[in-house]
Coordinates of C-alpha atoms in Angstrom, one line a residue:
M117 CA 101.8 134.9 64.1
Q118 CA 100.1 135.1 67.4
T119 CA 96.6 136.1 68.5
P120 CA 96.7 139.8 69.6
P121 CA 96.7 140.6 73.3
R122 CA 93.6 142.0 74.9
L123 CA 93.1 145.8 74.5
T124 CA 94.0 147.9 77.5
P125 CA 92.8 151.4 78.3
D126 CA 96.2 152.9 77.6
A127 CA 96.0 151.9 73.9
A128 CA 95.8 154.2 70.9
L129 CA 93.6 152.2 68.6
F130 CA 93.8 152.5 64.8
L131 CA 91.5 150.4 62.5
D132 CA 91.3 149.9 58.8
F133 CA 87.8 149.8 57.4
D134 CA 87.3 147.5 54.4
G135 CA 88.4 143.9 55.1
T136 CA 88.9 144.8 58.8
L137 CA 85.8 146.2 60.2
V138 CA 83.5 145.2 57.3
G139 CA 83.8 142.4 54.8
I140 CA 85.1 143.0 51.3
A141 CA 82.3 143.4 48.8
E142 CA 82.1 143.2 45.0
T143 CA 81.8 147.0 44.8
P144 CA 82.7 149.7 47.4
E145 CA 79.0 150.6 48.0
A146 CA 77.9 147.0 48.5
I147 CA 79.6 146.5 51.9
E148 CA 77.4 145.7 54.9
V149 CA 78.2 147.2 58.3
P150 CA 77.8 144.5 60.9
Q151 CA 75.0 144.9 63.4
G152 CA 76.4 146.3 66.6
L153 CA 79.6 147.7 65.1
V154 CA 78.7 151.4 65.5
A155 CA 77.7 150.8 69.2
L156 CA 80.9 148.8 69.8
L157 CA 83.1 151.5 68.3
T158 CA 81.2 154.2 70.3
D159 CA 81.9 152.3 73.5
L160 CA 85.6 151.8 72.7
H161 CA 86.0 155.5 71.7
D162 CA 84.7 156.4 75.2
W163 CA 86.7 153.8 77.0
L164 CA 89.9 154.8 75.3
G165 CA 89.4 158.5 76.1
G166 CA 88.8 159.3 72.4
A167 CA 92.0 157.5 71.2
L168 CA 90.4 155.6 68.4
A169 CA 90.7 156.4 64.7
V170 CA 89.7 154.8 61.5
V171 CA 92.6 154.7 59.0
S172 CA 91.3 153.9 55.5
G173 CA 91.6 154.2 51.8
R174 CA 88.0 155.6 51.8
Q175 CA 87.1 159.2 51.9
I176 CA 86.3 160.5 55.4
D177 CA 82.7 161.6 54.4
V178 CA 82.1 158.0 53.1
L179 CA 83.3 156.5 56.4
D180 CA 81.0 158.9 58.3
R181 CA 78.1 157.8 56.2
F182 CA 78.6 154.1 56.9
L183 CA 79.3 154.7 60.6
A184 CA 76.6 157.3 61.2
P185 CA 75.9 158.9 63.6
L186 CA 79.5 158.2 64.9
R187 CA 82.2 160.7 63.7
L188 CA 85.6 159.3 64.7
P189 CA 89.0 160.7 64.2
A190 CA 89.9 159.4 60.8
A191 CA 92.5 159.3 58.0
G192 CA 91.0 159.0 54.6
E193 CA 92.5 158.2 51.2
H194 CA 95.5 156.5 53.0
G195 CA 96.3 159.8 54.8
V196 CA 95.5 162.4 52.2
Q197 CA 92.7 163.5 54.4
R198 CA 92.9 163.5 58.2
R199 CA 90.4 164.6 60.9
D200 CA 91.9 164.9 64.3
A201 CA 90.2 164.3 67.7
A202 CA 89.1 167.9 67.9
G203 CA 87.3 167.6 64.5
N204 CA 89.9 169.7 62.6
M205 CA 90.3 168.5 58.9
R206 CA 93.5 168.6 57.0
E207 CA 93.7 167.7 53.3
E208 CA 96.6 167.5 50.9
T209 CA 96.2 169.4 47.7
P210 CA 96.2 166.8 44.9
P211 CA 98.1 167.1 41.6
D212 CA 96.1 167.2 38.4
L213 CA 94.5 163.8 38.0
Q214 CA 92.5 164.4 34.8
A215 CA 94.8 162.4 32.6
V216 CA 94.6 159.5 35.0
L217 CA 90.9 159.7 35.2
D218 CA 90.6 159.8 31.4
V219 CA 92.7 156.6 31.1
A220 CA 90.7 154.8 33.8
N221 CA 87.4 155.8 32.3
H222 CA 88.6 154.7 28.8
L223 CA 89.4 151.3 30.2
A224 CA 86.1 151.0 32.0
G225 CA 84.3 152.0 28.9
A226 CA 86.0 149.2 27.0
H227 CA 85.6 146.7 29.9
P228 CA 82.3 147.2 31.7
D229 CA 83.3 145.0 34.7
L230 CA 85.9 147.6 35.7
L231 CA 84.9 150.2 38.2
V232 CA 86.4 153.7 38.4
E233 CA 86.2 155.5 41.8
R234 CA 87.1 159.2 41.8
K235 CA 88.2 160.4 45.2
H236 CA 89.3 163.8 46.5
A237 CA 93.0 163.2 45.7
A238 CA 93.1 159.8 44.0
V239 CA 91.6 157.7 41.3
A240 CA 91.0 154.0 42.0
L241 CA 90.4 151.4 39.3
H242 CA 88.7 148.3 40.7
Y243 CA 89.0 145.0 38.8
R244 CA 87.4 142.6 41.3
R245 CA 84.8 141.6 38.7
A246 CA 87.4 141.1 36.0
P247 CA 90.6 139.7 37.7
E248 CA 92.0 138.8 34.3
L249 CA 92.4 142.5 33.6
E250 CA 94.8 143.1 36.5
E251 CA 98.0 143.5 34.3
L252 CA 96.2 145.7 31.7
C253 CA 95.1 148.0 34.5
R254 CA 98.5 148.1 36.1
L255 CA 100.4 148.9 32.9
A256 CA 97.9 151.6 31.7
L257 CA 98.1 153.5 35.0
L258 CA 101.8 153.1 35.3
G259 CA 102.2 154.5 31.8
I260 CA 100.2 157.6 32.6
I261 CA 102.1 158.5 35.8
A262 CA 105.6 157.5 34.5
K263 CA 106.6 161.2 34.1
E264 CA 104.7 162.5 37.2
P265 CA 106.9 162.1 40.3
R266 CA 104.1 163.6 42.5
L267 CA 101.9 160.5 41.9
E268 CA 102.4 156.9 42.8
L269 CA 100.5 153.7 42.1
L270 CA 99.2 151.7 45.0
H271 CA 98.1 148.1 44.7
G272 CA 95.4 146.9 47.0
K273 CA 93.0 143.9 47.0
A274 CA 91.7 143.9 43.4
V275 CA 92.3 147.6 43.0
F276 CA 94.9 149.9 41.7
E277 CA 95.0 153.5 43.0
V278 CA 96.8 156.5 41.8
K279 CA 97.5 158.8 44.7
P280 CA 99.9 161.6 45.9
A281 CA 103.4 160.1 46.4
G282 CA 104.8 159.8 49.9
I283 CA 101.5 159.8 51.8
N284 CA 100.4 156.6 53.4
K285 CA 98.7 155.1 56.5
G286 CA 102.0 155.0 58.5
V287 CA 102.5 158.7 58.0
A288 CA 98.9 159.3 59.2
I289 CA 99.3 157.2 62.3
D290 CA 102.6 159.0 63.1
A291 CA 100.7 162.3 62.9
F292 CA 97.9 161.1 65.2
M293 CA 100.5 159.8 67.8
L294 CA 101.8 163.4 68.2
E295 CA 98.4 164.7 69.2
P296 CA 96.1 164.2 72.2
P297 CA 94.5 162.0 73.1
F298 CA 96.8 159.5 71.2
V299 CA 100.1 160.9 72.4
G300 CA 101.9 158.7 75.0
R301 CA 99.7 155.7 74.4
I302 CA 100.5 152.3 73.0
P303 CA 99.6 152.1 69.3
V304 CA 97.5 149.2 68.1
F305 CA 96.7 148.9 64.4
A306 CA 94.6 146.3 62.6
G307 CA 94.4 146.1 58.8
D308 CA 94.0 143.5 56.1
D309 CA 95.7 144.8 52.9
T310 CA 99.2 145.5 51.6
T311 CA 98.3 149.2 52.0
D312 CA 98.3 148.7 55.8
E313 CA 101.9 147.5 55.9
T314 CA 103.1 151.1 56.3
G315 CA 101.0 151.4 59.5
F316 CA 102.4 148.1 60.8
A317 CA 105.9 149.4 60.2
V318 CA 105.1 152.5 62.4
V319 CA 103.3 150.9 65.4
Q320 CA 105.7 147.9 66.1
P321 CA 108.9 150.0 66.5
R322 CA 106.9 152.1 69.1
G323 CA 106.2 149.0 71.1
G324 CA 102.7 148.7 69.8
V325 CA 100.7 145.9 68.3
A326 CA 100.2 145.3 64.6
I327 CA 97.4 142.9 63.5
K328 CA 97.1 141.4 60.1
V329 CA 93.5 140.5 59.3
G330 CA 93.1 137.5 57.0
S331 CA 95.8 135.5 55.1
G332 CA 99.0 136.6 53.4
P333 CA 102.5 137.6 54.4
S334 CA 102.9 140.7 56.6
L335 CA 105.2 142.6 58.9
A336 CA 102.6 142.2 61.6
Q337 CA 103.3 139.9 64.5
H338 CA 99.7 139.2 65.3
R339 CA 96.8 137.9 63.2
L340 CA 93.0 137.7 63.2
E341 CA 91.3 135.6 60.5
S342 CA 88.4 137.9 59.5
P343 CA 86.3 141.0 60.3
L344 CA 84.1 138.8 62.5
A345 CA 87.2 137.9 64.5
V346 CA 88.2 141.6 64.7
F347 CA 84.7 142.4 66.1
E348 CA 84.9 139.6 68.7
W349 CA 88.4 140.7 69.7
L350 CA 87.3 144.3 70.1
A351 CA 84.2 143.2 72.0
T352 CA 86.4 141.6 74.7
A353 CA 87.4 145.0 75.9
R354 CA 83.9 145.7 77.0
S355 CA 84.4 143.5 80.0
V356 CA 87.5 145.5 81.1
P357 CA 86.8 148.2 83.7
P358 CA 87.0 151.7 82.2
A359 CA 89.9 154.0 82.9
P360 CA 89.7 155.8 86.3
D361 CA 89.0 159.2 84.8
K362 CA 86.1 158.0 82.7
N363 CA 82.5 157.5 83.9
T364 CA 80.4 155.6 81.4
K365 CA 78.0 154.2 83.9
N366 CA 75.1 156.5 82.7
D367 CA 76.1 156.7 79.1
P368 CA 72.8 156.0 77.1
R369 CA 74.9 154.7 74.1
R370 CA 76.2 151.7 76.1
D371 CA 74.5 148.4 75.6
T372 CA 72.7 146.9 78.5

């Protein structure tokens, strides 16, 4: 894999959150947002004419909390939720997840190192603190959704997630690319997990850039080694002159 090319003002930039913009933590709430990240994303959002979106497994309101006061276009829960550049929110209606939640809570009750995360349209079971329970978690969740075709099991880094079937980050990126200000631009997507592969499969056929963050096999043709490397790569765009129709000279949010 190659180092990704420098960002250009005609890009449509899509960024995963955990493992890409911030480091992976023991629990979802324990992550630390790097100093300067919000200011950098604010700069890039302006420089790209608004064509920057976070595409994450997190809920959008959680992303907003970590990136406050910035509210970017975003896809949450792998595309179940999507907020466009105009601020309009779209959410898929989830199937009944009570049986899944009951099984996950039962496992967590028996194994305190497991963590259950209830989302709008998904249930995530984190086993980072108990990696030896991976197969137990997988089989339990597969068993409960075996007769429910509207649900699927997603395997991420030390987490299994039951979510609506057929919705993923690639679908979300496709939807963004049909709307302003993303339409007609070159898609660029950076992500670290297996859940990001659907996004890579969308941007590369469009002539875009897919960036795998960290180690492991991937469809992506470019790689950065860590969230710090992602930050540094994004920061190189600051030295590129803004697009002709943008005037950021007097923007008080820009670093001096």
